[in-house]
PDB file of C-alpha atoms in Angstrom:
ATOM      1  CA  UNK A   1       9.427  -1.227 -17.544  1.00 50.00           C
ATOM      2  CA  UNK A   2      11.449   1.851 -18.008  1.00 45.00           C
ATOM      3  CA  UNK A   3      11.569   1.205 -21.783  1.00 53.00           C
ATOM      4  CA  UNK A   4      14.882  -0.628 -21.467  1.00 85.00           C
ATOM      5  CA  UNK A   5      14.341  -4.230 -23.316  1.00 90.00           C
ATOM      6  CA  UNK A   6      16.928  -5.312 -21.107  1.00 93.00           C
ATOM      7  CA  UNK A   7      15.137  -4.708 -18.050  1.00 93.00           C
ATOM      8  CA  UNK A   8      12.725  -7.014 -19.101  1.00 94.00           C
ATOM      9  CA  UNK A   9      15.280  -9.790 -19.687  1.00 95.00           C
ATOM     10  CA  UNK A  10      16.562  -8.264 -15.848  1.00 96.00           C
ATOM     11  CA  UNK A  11      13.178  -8.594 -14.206  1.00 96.00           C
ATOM     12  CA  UNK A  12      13.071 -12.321 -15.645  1.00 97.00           C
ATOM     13  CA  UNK A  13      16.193 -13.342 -14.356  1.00 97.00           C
ATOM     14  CA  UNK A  14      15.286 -11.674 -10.942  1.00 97.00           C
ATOM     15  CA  UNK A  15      11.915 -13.491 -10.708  1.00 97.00           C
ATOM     16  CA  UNK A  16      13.806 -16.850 -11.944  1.00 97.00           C
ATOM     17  CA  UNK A  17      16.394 -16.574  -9.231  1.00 97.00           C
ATOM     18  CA  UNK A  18      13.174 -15.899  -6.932  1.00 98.00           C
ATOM     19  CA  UNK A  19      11.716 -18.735  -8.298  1.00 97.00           C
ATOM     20  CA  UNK A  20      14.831 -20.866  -7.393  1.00 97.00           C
ATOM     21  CA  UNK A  21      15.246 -20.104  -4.337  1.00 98.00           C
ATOM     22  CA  UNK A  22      11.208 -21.033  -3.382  1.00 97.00           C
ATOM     23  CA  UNK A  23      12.314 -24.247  -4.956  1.00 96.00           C
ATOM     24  CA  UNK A  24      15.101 -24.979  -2.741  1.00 96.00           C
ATOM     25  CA  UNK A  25      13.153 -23.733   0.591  1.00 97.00           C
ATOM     26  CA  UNK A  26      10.460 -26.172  -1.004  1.00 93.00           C
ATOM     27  CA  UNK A  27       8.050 -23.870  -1.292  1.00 95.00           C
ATOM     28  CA  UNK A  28       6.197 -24.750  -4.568  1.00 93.00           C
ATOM     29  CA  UNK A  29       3.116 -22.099  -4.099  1.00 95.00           C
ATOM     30  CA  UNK A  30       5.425 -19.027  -4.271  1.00 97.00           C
ATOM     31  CA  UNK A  31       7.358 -21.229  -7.541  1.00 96.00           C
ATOM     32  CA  UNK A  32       4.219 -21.335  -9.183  1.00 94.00           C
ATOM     33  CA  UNK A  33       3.096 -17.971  -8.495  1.00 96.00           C
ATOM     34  CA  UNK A  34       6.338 -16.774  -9.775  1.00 96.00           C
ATOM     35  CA  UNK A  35       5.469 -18.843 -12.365  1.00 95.00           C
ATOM     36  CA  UNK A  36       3.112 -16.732 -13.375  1.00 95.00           C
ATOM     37  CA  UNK A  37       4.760 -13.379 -13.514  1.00 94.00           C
ATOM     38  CA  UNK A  38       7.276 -15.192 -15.788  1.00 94.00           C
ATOM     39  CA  UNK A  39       5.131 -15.480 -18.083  1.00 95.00           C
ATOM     40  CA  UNK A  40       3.551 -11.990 -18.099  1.00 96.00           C
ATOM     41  CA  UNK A  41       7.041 -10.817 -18.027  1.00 95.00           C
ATOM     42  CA  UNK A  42       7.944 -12.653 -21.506  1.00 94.00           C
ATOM     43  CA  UNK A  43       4.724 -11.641 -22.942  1.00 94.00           C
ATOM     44  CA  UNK A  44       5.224  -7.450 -22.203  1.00 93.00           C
ATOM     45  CA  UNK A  45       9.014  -9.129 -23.594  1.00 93.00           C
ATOM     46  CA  UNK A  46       7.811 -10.347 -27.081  1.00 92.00           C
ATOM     47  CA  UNK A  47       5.720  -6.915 -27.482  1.00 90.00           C
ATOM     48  CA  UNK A  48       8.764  -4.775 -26.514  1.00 89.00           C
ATOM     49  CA  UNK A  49      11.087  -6.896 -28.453  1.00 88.00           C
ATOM     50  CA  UNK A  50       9.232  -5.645 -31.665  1.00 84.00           C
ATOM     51  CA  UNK A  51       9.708  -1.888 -31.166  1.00 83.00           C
ATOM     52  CA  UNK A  52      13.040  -2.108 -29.274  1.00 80.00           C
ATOM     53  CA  UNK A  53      15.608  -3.863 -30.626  1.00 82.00           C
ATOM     54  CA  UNK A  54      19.096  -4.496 -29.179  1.00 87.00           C
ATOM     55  CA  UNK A  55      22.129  -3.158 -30.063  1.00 87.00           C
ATOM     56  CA  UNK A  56      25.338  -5.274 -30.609  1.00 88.00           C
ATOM     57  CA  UNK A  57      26.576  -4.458 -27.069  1.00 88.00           C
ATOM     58  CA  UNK A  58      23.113  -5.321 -25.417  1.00 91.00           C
ATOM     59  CA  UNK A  59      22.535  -8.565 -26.947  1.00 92.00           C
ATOM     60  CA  UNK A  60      25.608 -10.068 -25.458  1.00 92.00           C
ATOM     61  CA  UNK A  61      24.603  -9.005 -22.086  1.00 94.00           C
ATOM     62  CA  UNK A  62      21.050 -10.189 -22.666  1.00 94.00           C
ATOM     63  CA  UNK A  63      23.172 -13.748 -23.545  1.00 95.00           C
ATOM     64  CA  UNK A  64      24.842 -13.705 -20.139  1.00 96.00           C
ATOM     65  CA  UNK A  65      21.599 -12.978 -18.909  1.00 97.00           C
ATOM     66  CA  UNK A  66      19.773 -15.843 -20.955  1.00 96.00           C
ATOM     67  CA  UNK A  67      22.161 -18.509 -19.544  1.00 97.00           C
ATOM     68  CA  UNK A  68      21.793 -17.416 -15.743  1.00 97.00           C
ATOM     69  CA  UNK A  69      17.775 -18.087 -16.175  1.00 97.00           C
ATOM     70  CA  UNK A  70      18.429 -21.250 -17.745  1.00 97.00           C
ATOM     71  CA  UNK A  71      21.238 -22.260 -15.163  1.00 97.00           C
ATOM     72  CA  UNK A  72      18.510 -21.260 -12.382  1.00 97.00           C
ATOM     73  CA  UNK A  73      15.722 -22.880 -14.291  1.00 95.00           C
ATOM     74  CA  UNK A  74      17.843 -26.431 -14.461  1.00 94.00           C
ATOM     75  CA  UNK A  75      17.870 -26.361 -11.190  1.00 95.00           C
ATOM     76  CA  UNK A  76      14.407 -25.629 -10.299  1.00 95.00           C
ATOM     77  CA  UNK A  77      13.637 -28.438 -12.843  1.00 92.00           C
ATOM     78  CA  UNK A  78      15.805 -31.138 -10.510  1.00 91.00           C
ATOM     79  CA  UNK A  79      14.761 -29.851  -7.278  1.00 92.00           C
ATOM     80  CA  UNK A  80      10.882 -30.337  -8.684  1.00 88.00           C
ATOM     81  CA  UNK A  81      11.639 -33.438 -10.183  1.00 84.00           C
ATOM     82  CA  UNK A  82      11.563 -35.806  -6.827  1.00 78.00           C
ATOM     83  CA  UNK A  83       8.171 -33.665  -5.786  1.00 66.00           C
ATOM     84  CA  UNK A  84       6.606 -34.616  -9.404  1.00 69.00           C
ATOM     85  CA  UNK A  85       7.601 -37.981  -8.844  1.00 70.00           C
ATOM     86  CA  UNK A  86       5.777 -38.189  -5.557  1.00 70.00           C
ATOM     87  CA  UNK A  87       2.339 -36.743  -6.947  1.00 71.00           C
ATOM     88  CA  UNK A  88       2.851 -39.239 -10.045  1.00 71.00           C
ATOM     89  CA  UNK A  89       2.722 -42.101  -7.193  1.00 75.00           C
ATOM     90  CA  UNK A  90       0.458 -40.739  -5.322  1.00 79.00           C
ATOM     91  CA  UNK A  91      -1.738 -40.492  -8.002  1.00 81.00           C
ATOM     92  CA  UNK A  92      -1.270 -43.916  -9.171  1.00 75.00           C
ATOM     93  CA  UNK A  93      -3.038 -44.826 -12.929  1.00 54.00           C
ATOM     94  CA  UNK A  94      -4.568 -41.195 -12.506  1.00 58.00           C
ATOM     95  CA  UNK A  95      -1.879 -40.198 -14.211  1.00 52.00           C
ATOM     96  CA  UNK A  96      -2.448 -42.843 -16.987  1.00 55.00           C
ATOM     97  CA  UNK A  97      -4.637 -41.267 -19.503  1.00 51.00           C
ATOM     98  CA  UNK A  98      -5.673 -44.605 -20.600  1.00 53.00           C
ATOM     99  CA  UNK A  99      -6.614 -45.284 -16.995  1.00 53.00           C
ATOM    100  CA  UNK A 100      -8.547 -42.509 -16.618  1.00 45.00           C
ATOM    101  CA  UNK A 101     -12.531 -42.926 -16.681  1.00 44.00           C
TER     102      UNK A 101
END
Protein backbone atom coordinates (compact mmCIF):
# COMPACT_ATOMS: atom_id res chain seq x y z
CA UNK A 1 0.00 0.00 0.00
CA UNK A 2 1.10 3.47 -0.71
CA UNK A 3 1.09 4.25 3.04
CA UNK A 4 -2.45 5.59 2.87
CA UNK A 5 -4.55 3.58 5.74
CA UNK A 6 -7.35 4.29 3.64
CA UNK A 7 -6.20 2.42 0.79
CA UNK A 8 -6.24 -0.46 2.76
CA UNK A 9 -9.88 0.00 3.81
CA UNK A 10 -10.12 0.79 -0.43
CA UNK A 11 -8.45 -2.43 -1.47
CA UNK A 12 -10.98 -4.30 0.99
CA UNK A 13 -13.94 -2.89 -0.32
CA UNK A 14 -12.61 -3.56 -3.93
CA UNK A 15 -11.85 -7.25 -3.20
CA UNK A 16 -15.41 -7.44 -1.28
CA UNK A 17 -17.27 -6.08 -4.25
CA UNK A 18 -15.04 -8.77 -6.23
CA UNK A 19 -16.04 -11.16 -3.92
CA UNK A 20 -19.77 -10.31 -4.54
CA UNK A 21 -19.92 -10.40 -7.72
CA UNK A 22 -18.18 -14.28 -7.85
CA UNK A 23 -21.07 -14.89 -5.55
CA UNK A 24 -23.74 -13.83 -7.78
CA UNK A 25 -22.05 -15.51 -11.07
CA UNK A 26 -21.93 -18.54 -8.50
CA UNK A 27 -18.61 -18.93 -8.61
CA UNK A 28 -17.60 -19.93 -5.01
CA UNK A 29 -13.70 -20.84 -5.85
CA UNK A 30 -12.83 -17.24 -6.87
CA UNK A 31 -15.24 -16.15 -3.37
CA UNK A 32 -13.07 -18.13 -1.39
CA UNK A 33 -9.92 -17.19 -2.89
CA UNK A 34 -10.90 -13.67 -2.43
CA UNK A 35 -11.52 -14.82 0.74
CA UNK A 36 -8.27 -15.08 1.37
CA UNK A 37 -6.77 -11.82 0.32
CA UNK A 38 -9.41 -10.34 2.69
CA UNK A 39 -7.92 -11.49 5.22
CA UNK A 40 -4.27 -10.63 4.41
CA UNK A 41 -5.63 -7.31 3.56
CA UNK A 42 -7.07 -6.73 7.29
CA UNK A 43 -4.04 -8.17 8.75
CA UNK A 44 -1.31 -5.54 6.76
CA UNK A 45 -4.79 -3.26 8.10
CA UNK A 46 -4.42 -3.91 11.91
CA UNK A 47 -0.44 -3.36 11.55
CA UNK A 48 -0.92 -0.07 9.63
CA UNK A 49 -3.71 0.99 11.80
CA UNK A 50 -1.10 1.22 14.71
CA UNK A 51 1.35 3.65 13.07
CA UNK A 52 -1.23 5.52 10.93
CA UNK A 53 -3.99 6.82 12.41
CA UNK A 54 -6.92 8.68 10.78
CA UNK A 55 -7.72 12.02 10.85
CA UNK A 56 -11.29 13.36 11.59
CA UNK A 57 -11.99 13.78 7.84
CA UNK A 58 -10.67 10.18 6.96
CA UNK A 59 -12.52 8.27 9.43
CA UNK A 60 -15.84 9.30 8.08
CA UNK A 61 -14.90 8.21 4.70
CA UNK A 62 -13.43 4.98 6.03
CA UNK A 63 -17.34 4.75 7.65
CA UNK A 64 -18.89 5.08 4.20
CA UNK A 65 -16.44 2.70 3.22
CA UNK A 66 -17.13 0.21 6.23
CA UNK A 67 -20.88 0.05 5.37
CA UNK A 68 -20.39 -0.65 1.49
CA UNK A 69 -18.26 -3.97 2.60
CA UNK A 70 -20.82 -4.89 4.93
CA UNK A 71 -23.77 -4.08 2.43
CA UNK A 72 -21.68 -6.35 -0.16
CA UNK A 73 -20.84 -8.88 2.47
CA UNK A 74 -24.84 -9.31 3.41
CA UNK A 75 -25.30 -10.17 0.29
CA UNK A 76 -22.66 -12.61 -0.34
CA UNK A 77 -23.91 -14.13 2.99
CA UNK A 78 -27.68 -14.73 1.30
CA UNK A 79 -26.52 -15.68 -2.01
CA UNK A 80 -24.19 -18.51 -0.06
CA UNK A 81 -26.79 -19.34 2.18
CA UNK A 82 -29.03 -21.73 -0.30
CA UNK A 83 -25.40 -23.34 -1.49
CA UNK A 84 -24.58 -24.07 2.41
CA UNK A 85 -27.83 -25.45 2.74
CA UNK A 86 -27.31 -27.88 -0.09
CA UNK A 87 -23.82 -29.24 1.24
CA UNK A 88 -25.56 -29.45 4.84
CA UNK A 89 -28.06 -32.04 2.99
CA UNK A 90 -25.87 -33.48 1.10
CA UNK A 91 -23.88 -34.24 3.84
CA UNK A 92 -26.58 -35.57 5.89
CA UNK A 93 -25.58 -36.39 9.94
CA UNK A 94 -21.92 -35.54 8.67
CA UNK A 95 -22.64 -32.43 9.66
CA UNK A 96 -23.86 -33.64 13.14
CA UNK A 97 -20.89 -33.66 15.33
CA UNK A 98 -22.58 -36.10 17.48
CA UNK A 99 -23.03 -38.23 14.38
CA UNK A 100 -19.76 -38.17 13.45
CA UNK A 101 -17.51 -41.42 14.12
Amino acid sequence: MNGNLLSYYEAIEHASLDMLNAARAGDWDTVVKLEGACAVLIAQLKHASDELPLGPDEIALKSRIMQRILVNDAEIRNLAEPWINDLSRMMGNATDPTKMH
